[in-house]
Tab-separated table of C-alpha atoms in Angstrom:
chain	number	residue	atom	x	y	z
V	23	MET	CA	0.000	0.000	0.000
V	24	ALA	CA	2.911	2.273	-0.810
V	25	ASN	CA	0.757	4.722	-2.738
V	26	THR	CA	-1.737	5.452	0.040
V	27	PRO	CA	-1.676	9.011	1.407
V	28	LEU	CA	-0.978	10.029	4.971
V	29	PHE	CA	-3.817	9.134	7.362
V	30	PRO	CA	-5.311	6.473	5.031
V	31	VAL	CA	-9.088	6.109	5.268
V	32	THR	CA	-10.377	2.559	5.489
V	33	VAL	CA	-13.100	0.339	6.914
V	34	VAL	CA	-13.269	-2.428	9.479
V	35	GLY	CA	-15.048	-4.713	7.047
V	36	SER	CA	-18.823	-5.053	7.088
V	37	TRP	CA	-21.381	-2.829	5.363
V	38	PRO	CA	-25.176	-2.838	5.843
V	39	ARG	CA	-26.931	-5.577	3.880
V	40	SER	CA	-30.189	-5.009	2.004
V	41	ALA	CA	-33.417	-6.923	2.628
V	42	ASP	CA	-33.083	-8.514	-0.818
V	43	LEU	CA	-29.590	-9.764	-0.008
V	44	ILE	CA	-30.642	-11.186	3.358
V	45	ARG	CA	-33.573	-12.937	1.698
V	46	ALA	CA	-31.263	-14.464	-0.913
V	47	LEU	CA	-28.789	-15.502	1.801
V	48	ARG	CA	-31.499	-17.326	3.760
V	49	ARG	CA	-32.786	-19.013	0.599
V	50	LYS	CA	-29.267	-20.217	-0.177
V	51	GLU	CA	-28.867	-21.578	3.352
V	52	ALA	CA	-32.207	-23.380	3.003
V	53	GLY	CA	-31.181	-24.916	-0.317
V	54	GLU	CA	-33.864	-23.038	-2.240
V	55	ILE	CA	-31.371	-21.345	-4.580
V	56	THR	CA	-27.887	-22.271	-5.756
V	57	LEU	CA	-24.665	-20.499	-4.850
V	58	ALA	CA	-24.549	-19.102	-8.389
V	59	GLU	CA	-28.055	-17.696	-8.029
V	60	PHE	CA	-27.137	-16.150	-4.680
V	61	ASN	CA	-24.038	-14.573	-6.186
V	62	GLU	CA	-26.123	-12.888	-8.862
V	63	VAL	CA	-27.728	-10.883	-6.055
V	64	ALA	CA	-24.561	-10.560	-3.977
V	65	ASP	CA	-22.433	-9.310	-6.887
V	66	ASP	CA	-24.702	-6.282	-7.308
V	67	GLU	CA	-24.628	-5.595	-3.573
V	68	VAL	CA	-20.827	-5.809	-3.431
V	69	LEU	CA	-20.557	-3.429	-6.375
V	70	ALA	CA	-22.844	-0.940	-4.606
V	71	CYS	CA	-20.671	-1.248	-1.483
V	72	ILE	CA	-17.461	-0.722	-3.461
V	73	ARG	CA	-18.822	2.346	-5.217
V	74	ALA	CA	-20.094	3.840	-1.938
V	75	GLN	CA	-16.668	3.504	-0.325
V	76	GLU	CA	-14.936	4.915	-3.407
V	77	ALA	CA	-17.356	7.860	-3.533
V	78	ALA	CA	-16.751	8.522	0.164
V	79	GLY	CA	-13.015	8.724	-0.501
V	80	ALA	CA	-11.855	5.551	1.232
V	81	ASP	CA	-8.291	4.640	0.300
V	82	ILE	CA	-8.485	0.976	1.339
V	83	ILE	CA	-11.809	-0.797	0.846
V	84	SER	CA	-13.550	-4.100	1.528
V	85	ASP	CA	-16.432	-5.937	-0.130
V	86	GLY	CA	-18.588	-5.162	2.901
V	87	GLU	CA	-18.787	-8.847	3.854
V	88	GLN	CA	-21.909	-8.915	1.719
V	89	ARG	CA	-21.615	-12.639	1.002
V	90	ARG	CA	-21.296	-13.533	4.692
V	91	ASP	CA	-23.927	-14.163	7.343
V	92	ASN	CA	-21.542	-12.551	9.801
V	93	PHE	CA	-17.829	-12.007	10.258
V	94	TYR	CA	-17.054	-15.580	11.318
V	95	SER	CA	-20.059	-17.827	10.641
V	96	PHE	CA	-19.337	-17.852	6.902
V	97	ALA	CA	-16.531	-20.296	7.696
V	98	VAL	CA	-19.079	-23.140	7.552
V	99	ASP	CA	-19.373	-22.600	3.786
V	100	LYS	CA	-15.615	-22.760	3.335
V	101	LEU	CA	-14.533	-25.475	5.787
V	102	ASN	CA	-15.565	-29.096	6.229
V	103	GLY	CA	-16.423	-30.225	9.743
V	104	MET	CA	-18.424	-27.168	10.867
V	105	GLN	CA	-22.139	-26.570	11.288
V	106	LEU	CA	-23.930	-23.224	11.542
V	107	MET	CA	-26.013	-23.191	14.713
V	108	LYS	CA	-28.245	-20.557	16.223
V	109	VAL	CA	-27.435	-19.506	19.751
V	110	SER	CA	-30.938	-20.717	20.644
V	111	GLU	CA	-29.899	-24.220	19.473
V	112	LEU	CA	-26.721	-24.109	21.541
V	113	LEU	CA	-28.833	-23.476	24.621
V	114	ASP	CA	-29.806	-27.159	24.498
V	115	TYR	CA	-26.153	-28.106	25.025
V	116	SER	CA	-25.295	-25.443	27.580
V	117	SER	CA	-24.165	-26.599	31.008
V	118	ASP	CA	-26.187	-23.763	32.550
V	119	ARG	CA	-29.087	-22.946	30.227
V	120	ALA	CA	-30.853	-20.602	32.634
V	121	ARG	CA	-27.719	-18.534	33.139
V	122	MET	CA	-27.038	-18.334	29.409
V	123	GLU	CA	-30.623	-17.214	28.700
V	124	GLU	CA	-30.331	-14.541	31.410
V	125	VAL	CA	-27.091	-13.179	29.962
V	126	LEU	CA	-28.446	-13.120	26.402
V	127	ARG	CA	-31.472	-11.103	27.537
V	128	ALA	CA	-29.299	-8.659	29.476
V	129	LEU	CA	-26.974	-8.160	26.495
V	130	ASP	CA	-29.850	-7.658	24.026
V	131	VAL	CA	-28.606	-10.608	21.954
V	132	PRO	CA	-31.205	-12.112	19.531
V	133	SER	CA	-30.459	-15.808	20.122
V	134	PHE	CA	-32.892	-16.843	17.394
V	135	ALA	CA	-31.011	-14.882	14.714
V	136	ILE	CA	-27.297	-14.834	15.510
V	137	LYS	CA	-25.466	-17.982	14.431
V	138	SER	CA	-22.094	-19.469	15.285
V	139	PRO	CA	-19.921	-21.897	13.299
V	140	ILE	CA	-19.571	-24.934	15.569
V	141	VAL	CA	-17.023	-27.664	14.985
V	142	ILE	CA	-18.705	-31.085	14.801
V	143	ASP	CA	-15.949	-33.045	13.018
V	144	THR	CA	-12.330	-32.708	11.941
V	145	ILE	CA	-12.017	-29.460	9.987
V	146	SER	CA	-10.409	-29.157	6.574
V	147	LYS	CA	-10.370	-26.534	3.857
V	148	ARG	CA	-13.093	-26.825	1.231
V	149	HIS	CA	-12.472	-23.472	-0.439
V	150	GLY	CA	-10.325	-20.486	0.406
V	151	LEU	CA	-12.055	-18.476	3.116
V	152	ALA	CA	-12.053	-15.242	1.109
V	153	LEU	CA	-10.252	-15.850	-2.191
V	154	ASP	CA	-13.514	-15.580	-4.135
V	155	GLU	CA	-14.298	-12.263	-2.470
V	156	LEU	CA	-10.834	-10.940	-3.277
V	157	ALA	CA	-11.043	-12.062	-6.923
V	158	PHE	CA	-14.296	-10.153	-7.439
V	159	MET	CA	-12.885	-7.065	-5.774
V	160	LYS	CA	-9.784	-7.141	-7.974
V	161	GLU	CA	-12.015	-7.116	-11.051
V	162	HIS	CA	-13.991	-4.076	-9.956
V	163	THR	CA	-11.712	-1.616	-8.161
V	164	ASP	CA	-8.228	-0.197	-8.421
V	165	ARG	CA	-8.190	0.834	-4.745
V	166	ALA	CA	-6.140	-1.025	-2.163
V	167	ILE	CA	-8.105	-3.970	-0.762
V	168	MET	CA	-8.492	-5.197	2.804
V	169	VAL	CA	-9.940	-8.616	3.641
V	170	PRO	CA	-11.167	-9.433	7.158
V	171	ILE	CA	-11.036	-13.043	8.368
V	172	PRO	CA	-11.641	-14.599	11.788
V	173	GLY	CA	-8.559	-14.627	13.992
V	174	PRO	CA	-7.205	-17.967	15.221
V	175	TYR	CA	-8.309	-17.443	18.814
V	176	MET	CA	-11.783	-16.342	17.679
V	177	LEU	CA	-12.252	-19.273	15.323
V	178	THR	CA	-11.002	-21.752	17.903
V	179	ARG	CA	-12.918	-20.453	20.894
V	180	SER	CA	-16.169	-19.765	19.051
V	181	GLY	CA	-15.996	-23.087	17.201
V	182	TRP	CA	-15.297	-25.463	20.106
V	183	PHE	CA	-18.389	-26.316	22.152
V	184	GLU	CA	-18.399	-29.025	24.791
V	185	GLY	CA	-20.706	-31.879	23.859
V	186	LEU	CA	-20.456	-31.125	20.142
V	187	SER	CA	-16.783	-30.614	19.293
V	188	ASP	CA	-14.938	-32.817	21.768
V	189	LYS	CA	-15.452	-36.022	19.805
V	190	ALA	CA	-13.196	-34.651	17.048
V	191	TYR	CA	-11.020	-32.404	19.232
V	192	PRO	CA	-10.719	-33.265	22.938
V	193	SER	CA	-9.830	-29.659	23.779
V	194	PRO	CA	-9.746	-26.190	22.142
V	195	ASP	CA	-5.962	-26.478	21.962
V	196	ASP	CA	-6.310	-29.547	19.756
V	197	LEU	CA	-8.632	-27.656	17.410
V	198	ALA	CA	-6.282	-24.668	17.377
V	199	ARG	CA	-3.559	-26.614	15.577
V	200	ASP	CA	-5.765	-27.165	12.532
V	201	VAL	CA	-7.162	-23.619	12.683
V	202	VAL	CA	-3.664	-22.114	12.594
V	203	GLU	CA	-2.634	-24.178	9.576
V	204	ILE	CA	-5.785	-23.279	7.636
V	205	LEU	CA	-5.410	-19.552	8.373
V	206	ARG	CA	-1.714	-19.597	7.438
V	207	GLU	CA	-2.540	-21.085	4.044
V	208	GLU	CA	-5.308	-18.526	3.565
V	209	ILE	CA	-3.162	-15.476	4.335
V	210	ILE	CA	-0.383	-16.676	2.029
V	211	ALA	CA	-2.920	-17.260	-0.763
V	212	LEU	CA	-4.519	-13.836	-0.225
V	213	ARG	CA	-1.077	-12.229	-0.427
V	214	ASP	CA	-0.198	-14.114	-3.591
V	215	HIS	CA	-3.493	-13.056	-5.204
V	216	GLY	CA	-2.932	-9.357	-4.556
V	217	CYS	CA	-4.608	-8.561	-1.227
V	218	ASP	CA	-3.072	-5.505	0.460
V	219	PHE	CA	-4.182	-5.974	4.081
V	220	VAL	CA	-5.543	-8.924	6.040
V	221	GLN	CA	-7.418	-8.069	9.221
V	222	LEU	CA	-7.753	-10.861	11.772
V	223	ASP	CA	-10.845	-10.292	13.895
V	224	GLU	CA	-10.472	-11.058	17.612
V	225	PRO	CA	-13.443	-9.340	19.323
V	226	THR	CA	-13.726	-12.022	21.983
V	227	LEU	CA	-10.549	-10.708	23.619
V	228	SER	CA	-12.661	-7.898	25.049
V	229	GLN	CA	-14.985	-10.474	26.543
V	230	VAL	CA	-11.979	-12.186	28.148
V	231	VAL	CA	-10.794	-8.916	29.702
V	232	PHE	CA	-14.022	-7.081	30.481
V	233	GLY	CA	-16.662	-9.826	30.723
V	234	GLU	CA	-17.779	-11.648	33.820
V	235	GLU	CA	-16.004	-14.877	34.724
V	236	THR	CA	-18.961	-17.057	33.800
V	237	THR	CA	-20.537	-15.055	31.003
V	238	GLU	CA	-21.568	-16.883	27.855
V	239	THR	CA	-22.156	-14.675	24.838
V	240	PHE	CA	-23.056	-15.220	21.222
V	241	MET	CA	-19.493	-14.310	20.239
V	242	CYS	CA	-17.877	-17.180	22.063
V	243	ALA	CA	-20.246	-19.769	23.450
V	244	ALA	CA	-17.345	-21.763	24.917
V	245	LEU	CA	-16.064	-19.009	27.208
V	246	PRO	CA	-17.411	-20.642	30.391
V	247	ASN	CA	-14.736	-23.291	29.800
V	248	ARG	CA	-11.989	-20.707	29.549
V	249	ARG	CA	-8.999	-20.566	31.838
V	250	ASP	CA	-7.715	-17.535	33.697
V	251	PRO	CA	-7.938	-14.404	31.479
V	252	THR	CA	-4.137	-14.172	31.417
V	253	ASP	CA	-3.955	-17.712	30.031
V	254	GLU	CA	-6.559	-16.855	27.414
V	255	LEU	CA	-4.691	-13.733	26.287
V	256	GLU	CA	-1.420	-15.639	26.142
V	257	MET	CA	-3.158	-18.282	24.041
V	258	ALA	CA	-4.414	-15.566	21.667
V	259	VAL	CA	-0.877	-14.180	21.263
V	260	ARG	CA	0.596	-17.632	20.696
V	261	LEU	CA	-1.984	-18.602	18.075
V	262	MET	CA	-1.636	-15.297	16.234
V	263	ASN	CA	2.127	-15.578	16.092
V	264	GLU	CA	2.007	-19.205	14.996
V	265	THR	CA	-0.424	-18.199	12.253
V	266	LEU	CA	1.770	-15.384	10.936
V	267	ASP	CA	5.199	-16.925	11.532
V	268	GLY	CA	7.442	-16.309	8.521
V	269	ILE	CA	4.745	-14.644	6.400
V	270	ASP	CA	5.819	-11.373	4.782
V	271	GLY	CA	4.841	-9.303	1.777
V	272	ILE	CA	1.405	-8.360	3.099
V	273	LYS	CA	0.165	-6.019	5.818
V	274	THR	CA	-1.639	-7.704	8.698
V	275	GLY	CA	-3.588	-6.439	11.661
V	276	VAL	CA	-5.840	-7.471	14.515
V	277	HIS	CA	-9.243	-5.895	15.181
V	278	VAL	CA	-10.584	-5.649	18.720
V	279	CYS	CA	-13.888	-4.052	19.721
V	280	ARG	CA	-16.379	-4.435	22.561
V	281	GLY	CA	-19.355	-5.873	20.707
V	282	ASN	CA	-21.300	-4.575	17.728
V	283	TRP	CA	-24.623	-6.365	17.875
V	284	SER	CA	-26.759	-3.685	19.515
V	285	LYS	CA	-27.249	0.073	19.274
V	286	LYS	CA	-27.760	0.128	23.054
V	287	GLU	CA	-24.349	1.284	24.225
V	288	GLU	CA	-25.185	0.419	27.824
V	289	VAL	CA	-25.306	-3.342	27.083
V	290	LEU	CA	-21.881	-3.411	25.404
V	291	LEU	CA	-18.546	-3.981	27.114
V	292	GLN	CA	-16.481	-1.056	28.336
V	293	GLY	CA	-12.950	-0.401	29.516
V	294	ASN	CA	-9.699	1.056	28.186
V	295	TYR	CA	-7.078	-0.913	26.272
V	296	GLY	CA	-4.598	-0.933	29.144
V	297	PRO	CA	-5.129	-4.601	30.136
V	298	MET	CA	-4.908	-5.785	26.512
V	299	LEU	CA	-2.024	-3.740	25.113
V	300	PRO	CA	0.785	-5.803	26.693
V	301	TYR	CA	-0.592	-8.765	24.762
V	302	LEU	CA	-1.678	-7.064	21.538
V	303	THR	CA	1.757	-5.531	21.105
V	304	GLN	CA	3.337	-8.986	21.373
V	305	MET	CA	1.452	-10.096	18.287
V	306	ASN	CA	3.609	-10.121	15.164
V	307	ILE	CA	1.154	-7.988	13.204
V	308	ASP	CA	1.536	-4.539	11.662
V	309	ARG	CA	-1.604	-2.790	12.863
V	310	LEU	CA	-3.969	-2.632	15.818
V	311	VAL	CA	-7.457	-1.796	14.525
V	312	LEU	CA	-9.191	-0.421	17.598
V	313	GLU	CA	-12.536	0.950	18.697
V	314	CYS	CA	-11.790	4.442	20.019
V	315	ALA	CA	-14.716	6.727	19.077
V	316	THR	CA	-17.102	5.440	21.736
V	317	PRO	CA	-16.430	6.684	25.280
V	318	ARG	CA	-16.603	3.032	26.342
V	319	ALA	CA	-13.106	2.565	24.874
V	320	GLY	CA	-11.502	4.795	27.479
V	321	GLU	CA	-8.675	7.292	27.313
V	322	MET	CA	-5.795	7.627	24.836
V	323	ALA	CA	-3.183	7.923	27.573
V	324	VAL	CA	-2.976	4.114	27.816
V	325	PHE	CA	-0.968	4.168	24.565
V	326	GLN	CA	1.876	6.209	26.072
V	327	GLU	CA	3.915	3.163	27.052
V	328	TYR	CA	3.498	1.625	23.587
V	329	ALA	CA	4.231	4.672	21.431
V	330	ASN	CA	4.947	3.808	17.778
V	331	GLU	CA	5.216	0.072	18.495
V	332	LYS	CA	2.520	-0.688	15.916
V	333	GLU	CA	0.447	1.084	13.322
V	334	ILE	CA	-2.920	2.136	14.725
V	335	GLY	CA	-6.231	1.763	12.928
V	336	LEU	CA	-7.989	4.452	14.945
V	337	GLY	CA	-11.752	4.175	15.318
V	338	VAL	CA	-12.992	7.736	14.800
V	339	VAL	CA	-16.732	7.284	14.167
V	340	ASN	CA	-19.252	5.135	15.996
V	341	PRO	CA	-21.060	2.894	13.487
V	342	ARG	CA	-24.056	2.502	15.791
V	343	THR	CA	-25.104	6.139	16.187
V	344	ASP	CA	-27.566	8.007	13.985
V	345	ASP	CA	-25.605	11.237	13.743
V	346	VAL	CA	-22.456	12.103	11.805
V	347	GLU	CA	-19.442	13.100	13.888
V	348	PRO	CA	-18.005	16.551	12.983
V	349	ALA	CA	-14.742	16.419	11.040
V	350	GLU	CA	-13.196	18.749	13.623
V	351	GLN	CA	-13.964	16.247	16.386
V	352	ILE	CA	-12.197	13.508	14.422
V	353	VAL	CA	-9.187	15.757	13.809
V	354	ALA	CA	-8.946	16.503	17.525
V	355	ARG	CA	-9.081	12.813	18.364
V	356	VAL	CA	-6.302	12.036	15.898
V	357	LYS	CA	-4.122	14.810	17.305
V	358	GLU	CA	-4.654	13.383	20.763
V	359	LEU	CA	-3.284	10.048	19.532
V	360	MET	CA	-0.366	11.840	17.862
V	361	GLN	CA	1.074	12.434	21.309
V	362	TYR	CA	2.102	8.772	21.072
V	363	PHE	CA	2.149	7.827	17.366
V	364	ASP	CA	3.705	9.472	14.327
V	365	PRO	CA	1.347	10.515	11.519
V	366	ASP	CA	2.548	7.749	9.209
V	367	LYS	CA	1.489	5.172	11.805
V	368	ILE	CA	-2.158	6.254	11.906
V	369	TYR	CA	-5.015	4.883	9.788
V	370	LEU	CA	-8.583	6.178	10.149
V	371	ASN	CA	-11.568	3.835	10.305
V	372	PRO	CA	-14.934	3.359	12.021
V	373	ASP	CA	-14.955	1.676	15.415
V	374	CYS	CA	-16.357	-1.499	13.908
V	375	GLY	CA	-18.400	-2.642	10.908
V	376	PHE	CA	-21.749	-1.188	9.908
V	377	GLY	CA	-23.389	-4.585	9.461
V	378	THR	CA	-21.594	-7.175	11.548
V	379	PHE	CA	-24.602	-9.498	11.536
V	380	ALA	CA	-26.743	-9.873	8.426
V	381	GLU	CA	-30.083	-9.445	10.157
V	382	ARG	CA	-28.890	-6.831	12.610
V	383	ASN	CA	-27.317	-3.985	10.674
V	384	VAL	CA	-26.305	-1.324	13.157
V	385	ASN	CA	-26.830	1.381	10.550
V	386	THR	CA	-28.068	2.119	7.029
V	387	HIS	CA	-26.180	2.235	3.741
V	388	ASP	CA	-26.669	6.016	3.520
V	389	MET	CA	-25.478	6.698	7.072
V	390	ALA	CA	-22.462	4.442	6.585
V	391	ALA	CA	-21.542	6.410	3.461
V	392	LYS	CA	-21.912	9.727	5.311
V	393	LYS	CA	-19.734	8.558	8.185
V	394	MET	CA	-17.040	7.378	5.773
V	395	GLN	CA	-17.214	10.722	3.962
V	396	VAL	CA	-16.612	12.680	7.171
V	397	ILE	CA	-13.596	10.497	7.947
V	398	THR	CA	-12.215	11.497	4.535
V	399	GLU	CA	-12.910	15.167	5.282
V	400	ALA	CA	-10.969	14.867	8.528
V	401	ALA	CA	-8.113	13.087	6.746
V	402	GLU	CA	-7.887	15.888	4.207
V	403	ILE	CA	-7.657	18.480	6.989
V	404	LEU	CA	-4.880	16.478	8.634
V	405	ARG	CA	-3.014	15.953	5.347
V	406	ALA	CA	-3.062	19.678	4.639
V	407	GLU	CA	-1.317	20.241	7.971
V	408	TYR	CA	1.124	17.326	8.145
V	409	GLU	CA	2.049	16.250	4.597
């Protein structure tokens, strides 16, 4: 991405999906239409997403995850040995069903709609996780391309569920070995096919740090079986570094947020990045893509000890709100971060995606476009001062 300007504008990945696309996705899942028929609808939606990002001035774009049910469940279409299950179905296997139901209600999680990819047999690669998405993007844009994929900790911890997965993999650590190998092959293939940036999504790390000891959430139904949070974070670092060991020639990053399933900020996790940064900075990745626009993310001062250690994908707009942040507010936030990071280390993005879950967009196509446009306006102000 050598030709990107200072303060590159990019996305976290997902874009709102239309009712027509969701309908086609459900029909495909039900076997009512073929993959080719689904892609006829999805191709048009991806093109609309590409053009919206280009028009908004984004320098690095995604396909909006338009072909995916959500940011990790799509793995069931690409890997053997996984089954897509609603959280409501997993309740039948939960060791404490009443507790899980209570938590889901408190977190405003629609257990009937949100689905997780659960490992039910030995996993193996059926297709590249995102090579088809990248190929379509390469045909239709000359902008730099980012591709988000589930991180190794996320895919392991969300995929392993006691009573369903342990026949193939006695423990999450056993599953992790196959997950790492599959993700390594995917990142190398994405690089070789011209992807500019691979983002590994690890949102469950916030649950490890900020969630209750016994909380089960839709993001990681196996978390009640977790070890001490320190052990979990060390596992996340180890798996990330094993995944990326020896891979060069492509930018990589990790995305961490505090949940993006509800517009009710009060039900989402909160806390600054202080407890996570010692671990995130140990990951052999180029960029930390972080939620920073919401007050729930805490203060910038926690970055002081880690100045310039990584690139920062700074979240500067909240994808869940129905107003557009002023460009001047974004500029001020960036300058606050520049106490600790040089301008060429800073990328500008939303806190999270605009449509993490297919049936629960957190915003509209038009509002997403407006928020991306204001990020570009802020970037232009910053470039005029610092280039």
